[in-house]
Coordinates of C-alpha atoms in Angstrom, one line a residue:
Chain K
X134 CA 76.2 241.0 197.5
X135 CA 75.1 240.7 193.8
X136 CA 78.2 240.0 191.2
X137 CA 79.5 242.9 189.5
X138 CA 79.3 242.9 185.9
X139 CA 82.9 242.5 184.0
X140 CA 82.9 244.7 181.2
X141 CA 84.7 242.3 179.2
X142 CA 82.9 239.3 180.3
X143 CA 79.4 238.1 178.2
X144 CA 76.4 236.3 179.9
X145 CA 74.4 234.9 177.9
X146 CA 70.5 233.4 179.3
X147 CA 69.2 230.8 177.0
X148 CA 65.6 229.0 177.9
X149 CA 65.0 225.9 175.9
X150 CA 62.7 222.8 177.1
X151 CA 65.2 221.8 179.0
X152 CA 65.4 224.4 180.7
X153 CA 67.6 227.9 181.8
X154 CA 70.9 227.3 180.7
X155 CA 73.6 230.6 181.6
X156 CA 76.6 231.0 180.2
X157 CA 79.3 233.3 180.8
X158 CA 82.3 234.1 179.1
X159 CA 85.6 235.8 179.2
X160 CA 87.4 237.9 176.6
X161 CA 90.4 236.2 175.2
X162 CA 93.5 238.4 174.7
X163 CA 95.2 237.3 171.4
X164 CA 98.2 234.9 173.2
X165 CA 95.1 233.1 174.4
X166 CA 93.7 232.8 171.0
X167 CA 96.3 231.2 169.3
X168 CA 97.2 228.9 172.5
X169 CA 93.6 227.8 171.8
X170 CA 93.9 227.0 167.7
X171 CA 97.4 225.3 168.4
X172 CA 95.5 223.0 171.6
X173 CA 92.5 222.4 168.7
X174 CA 95.1 221.8 166.1
X175 CA 96.8 219.0 169.3
X176 CA 94.2 217.7 170.3
X177 CA 93.3 216.7 166.4
X178 CA 96.7 215.5 165.7
X179 CA 96.8 213.4 168.6
X180 CA 92.9 211.7 168.0
X181 CA 93.6 211.0 164.3
X182 CA 96.8 209.3 164.9
X183 CA 94.6 207.4 167.4
X184 CA 92.8 206.4 164.8
X185 CA 95.0 205.5 163.3
X186 CA 96.5 202.8 165.5
X187 CA 93.7 201.2 166.1
X188 CA 92.3 201.0 162.2
X189 CA 96.0 199.0 162.2
X190 CA 94.9 196.8 164.8
X191 CA 91.8 195.7 163.5
X192 CA 92.9 195.2 160.8
X193 CA 95.4 192.6 161.9
X194 CA 92.9 191.3 164.3
X195 CA 90.6 190.6 160.8
X196 CA 93.7 189.1 159.6
X197 CA 94.6 186.5 162.4
X198 CA 90.6 186.0 162.4
X199 CA 89.9 184.5 159.3
X200 CA 93.7 182.6 159.4
X201 CA 91.6 180.4 162.4
X202 CA 88.7 180.5 160.3
X203 CA 90.6 179.1 157.6
X204 CA 92.5 176.6 160.1
X205 CA 88.6 175.2 161.8
X206 CA 87.0 174.9 158.4
X207 CA 90.1 172.4 157.8
X208 CA 89.7 170.9 161.4
X209 CA 85.4 170.5 160.9
X210 CA 85.7 168.8 157.6
X211 CA 84.8 165.5 156.8
X212 CA 87.9 163.5 156.5
X213 CA 89.5 164.5 159.5
X214 CA 85.7 164.4 161.3
X215 CA 85.7 161.1 159.6
X216 CA 88.9 160.2 160.9
X217 CA 88.4 161.0 164.3
X218 CA 85.4 158.9 164.4
X219 CA 87.2 155.7 162.6
X220 CA 89.9 156.0 165.7
X221 CA 87.3 156.4 168.7
X222 CA 85.5 153.1 167.2
X223 CA 88.9 151.4 166.9
X224 CA 89.9 152.1 170.5
X225 CA 85.6 151.4 171.5
X226 CA 86.9 147.8 169.7
X227 CA 89.8 147.2 171.3
X228 CA 88.1 148.1 175.1
X229 CA 85.5 145.7 173.8
X230 CA 88.1 142.7 172.5
X231 CA 89.8 143.3 176.1
X232 CA 86.8 143.5 178.2
X233 CA 86.5 139.7 176.6
X234 CA 89.4 138.6 177.3
X235 CA 89.4 139.5 180.7
X236 CA 86.1 138.0 181.5
X237 CA 87.3 134.2 180.2
X238 CA 90.5 134.8 182.0
X239 CA 89.1 135.5 184.8
X240 CA 85.9 134.0 185.0
X241 CA 82.0 135.0 184.8
X242 CA 81.8 135.5 188.9
X243 CA 85.1 137.2 189.5
X244 CA 84.2 139.4 186.4
X245 CA 80.9 140.1 187.6
X246 CA 82.4 141.4 191.0
X247 CA 85.5 143.1 189.6
X248 CA 82.7 145.3 187.5
X249 CA 80.4 145.7 190.7
X250 CA 83.4 146.1 193.6
X251 CA 86.2 147.4 191.4
X252 CA 88.1 144.3 192.8
X253 CA 87.7 140.4 193.5
X254 CA 89.8 137.9 195.4
X255 CA 91.3 134.8 194.2
X256 CA 93.4 132.1 196.0
X257 CA 96.9 130.1 194.1
X258 CA 99.8 128.1 196.3
X259 CA 98.2 129.0 199.3
X260 CA 98.3 132.3 198.9
X261 CA 95.4 134.8 198.4
X262 CA 95.2 137.9 196.0
X263 CA 93.0 140.5 195.6
X264 CA 93.0 142.8 192.2
X265 CA 91.5 145.6 191.1
X266 CA 90.1 147.3 188.2
X267 CA 93.6 149.4 187.4
X268 CA 95.9 146.0 188.1
X269 CA 97.4 146.8 191.1
X270 CA 97.4 143.4 193.2
X271 CA 97.2 143.0 196.8
X272 CA 98.2 139.7 198.7
X273 CA 96.9 139.1 202.1
X274 CA 99.6 139.0 204.4
X275 CA 97.8 138.1 208.1
X276 CA 95.1 140.5 208.9
X277 CA 96.3 143.0 206.0
X278 CA 97.0 143.7 202.7
X279 CA 100.6 144.0 200.8
X280 CA 101.1 145.8 197.5
X281 CA 102.6 142.8 195.4
X282 CA 104.0 145.2 192.9
X283 CA 104.1 144.5 189.6
X284 CA 105.4 146.8 186.6
X285 CA 103.0 147.6 184.0
X286 CA 104.2 147.8 180.5
X287 CA 103.3 150.9 178.5
X288 CA 101.1 149.3 175.7
X289 CA 98.4 146.9 176.9
X290 CA 94.9 148.2 177.4
X291 CA 94.3 147.9 180.8
X292 CA 91.7 145.1 180.2
X293 CA 94.1 142.9 178.7
X294 CA 97.3 143.9 181.4
X295 CA 94.1 143.2 184.0
X296 CA 94.3 139.6 182.5
X297 CA 97.9 139.0 182.1
X298 CA 98.9 140.3 186.0
X299 CA 96.0 137.3 186.6
X300 CA 96.9 134.9 184.9
X301 CA 101.4 135.6 185.9
X302 CA 100.5 136.2 189.2
X303 CA 97.6 132.6 189.4
X304 CA 100.6 130.7 187.4
X305 CA 104.1 132.0 188.6
X306 CA 103.9 134.0 191.8
X307 CA 106.3 132.6 192.9
X308 CA 108.5 133.8 190.2
X309 CA 107.5 137.3 190.1
X310 CA 109.7 138.8 192.6
X311 CA 112.4 136.8 192.4
X312 CA 115.7 138.4 192.6
Chain R
X7 CA 95.4 120.4 161.8
X8 CA 95.2 124.2 163.1
X9 CA 96.2 125.5 166.2
X10 CA 94.4 129.2 167.9
X11 CA 97.0 131.3 169.0
X12 CA 95.2 134.6 170.7
X13 CA 98.5 137.0 171.7
X14 CA 98.2 140.3 174.2
X15 CA 99.7 143.0 173.0
X16 CA 98.9 147.0 172.7
X17 CA 96.1 146.8 169.9
X18 CA 94.3 144.3 172.1
X19 CA 94.7 140.4 171.7
X20 CA 95.3 139.3 167.9
X21 CA 93.7 135.5 167.1
X22 CA 95.7 133.6 164.3
X23 CA 95.0 130.5 163.1
X24 CA 98.8 128.8 162.3
X25 CA 99.7 125.3 161.3
X26 CA 100.9 123.4 164.6
X27 CA 104.3 123.8 163.1
X28 CA 103.4 127.8 162.7
X29 CA 102.4 127.9 165.8
X30 CA 105.2 126.2 167.7
X31 CA 107.4 128.7 165.7
X32 CA 105.3 131.1 167.2
X33 CA 106.1 130.1 170.8
X34 CA 109.5 129.7 170.0
X35 CA 110.1 133.3 168.6
X36 CA 108.2 135.0 171.6
X37 CA 109.8 132.6 174.5
X38 CA 110.9 134.9 177.1
X39 CA 108.7 137.7 176.4
X40 CA 105.4 135.4 176.9
X41 CA 104.3 132.7 178.3
X42 CA 102.0 129.7 177.2
X43 CA 98.6 129.5 178.6
X44 CA 95.8 127.1 177.7
X45 CA 92.9 128.8 176.8
X46 CA 90.2 126.4 178.2
X47 CA 92.2 125.8 181.7
X48 CA 93.9 129.2 181.9
X49 CA 96.8 126.9 183.2
X50 CA 100.3 127.9 182.0
X51 CA 101.7 125.4 180.4
X52 CA 105.7 124.7 181.1
X53 CA 106.6 122.7 177.7
X54 CA 104.6 123.4 175.0
X55 CA 104.2 120.5 172.8
X56 CA 101.3 121.9 170.5
X57 CA 98.8 120.0 169.6
X58 CA 96.0 119.9 167.0
X59 CA 92.7 121.7 168.2
X60 CA 94.2 123.4 170.5
X61 CA 93.4 127.0 171.6
X62 CA 96.1 128.4 173.7
X63 CA 97.1 132.2 174.8
X64 CA 100.2 134.0 174.8
X65 CA 100.7 135.9 177.7
X66 CA 103.1 138.9 178.5
X67 CA 105.6 137.8 181.1
X68 CA 105.5 140.1 183.7
X69 CA 107.8 141.0 186.3
X70 CA 107.4 142.1 189.8
X71 CA 108.8 145.8 191.4

């Protein structure tokens, strides 16, 4: 059954290159017109407030970003970078010296084994020990290896600590665990 | 008359060239914290009588845990 055209209804047909469009509209009463006006105004106010909020957030973000840019420029300055390079160079120099001392203390062969396998064995006072690159020491007890605990001082470079452990165990193993 | 003493510490090892007397004093000062090792033999020196031309190593005394 065809749809009856209501008196207060408007129907428009528009044709363009996108196709045929049908618009239907209803007559509004005054109350509805006023309500729609208020609604539009409300939406405008809302979006105006939102825009203000976002703009203030953007401004705050831009300020914070600028502070980080300034800090980054200072941290990447030649003075700071040179300091970092100097500290790293000093660390490398200390490590090299410590490795050289360790090699001198344990001997070339033991040093080579230590580099290759990570540990080497040595005997002293009829006892056999195994010392690791980490400074850990184990004593041979029968068929197994027992942890020969040594307290590590905080401040020695690791290769120096290994050299100190070797010399302490080699020369004063009995005293090390004396209570 | 000089003695070379290498001491292990946090900055690596430090080599000092000292007179016999200075070397003896240093060893006395560090007694209890360091023991003395002959750099050539790597053997601990119980009684340290510093001699001219000697090279010694001061090794931190470690303790067992």
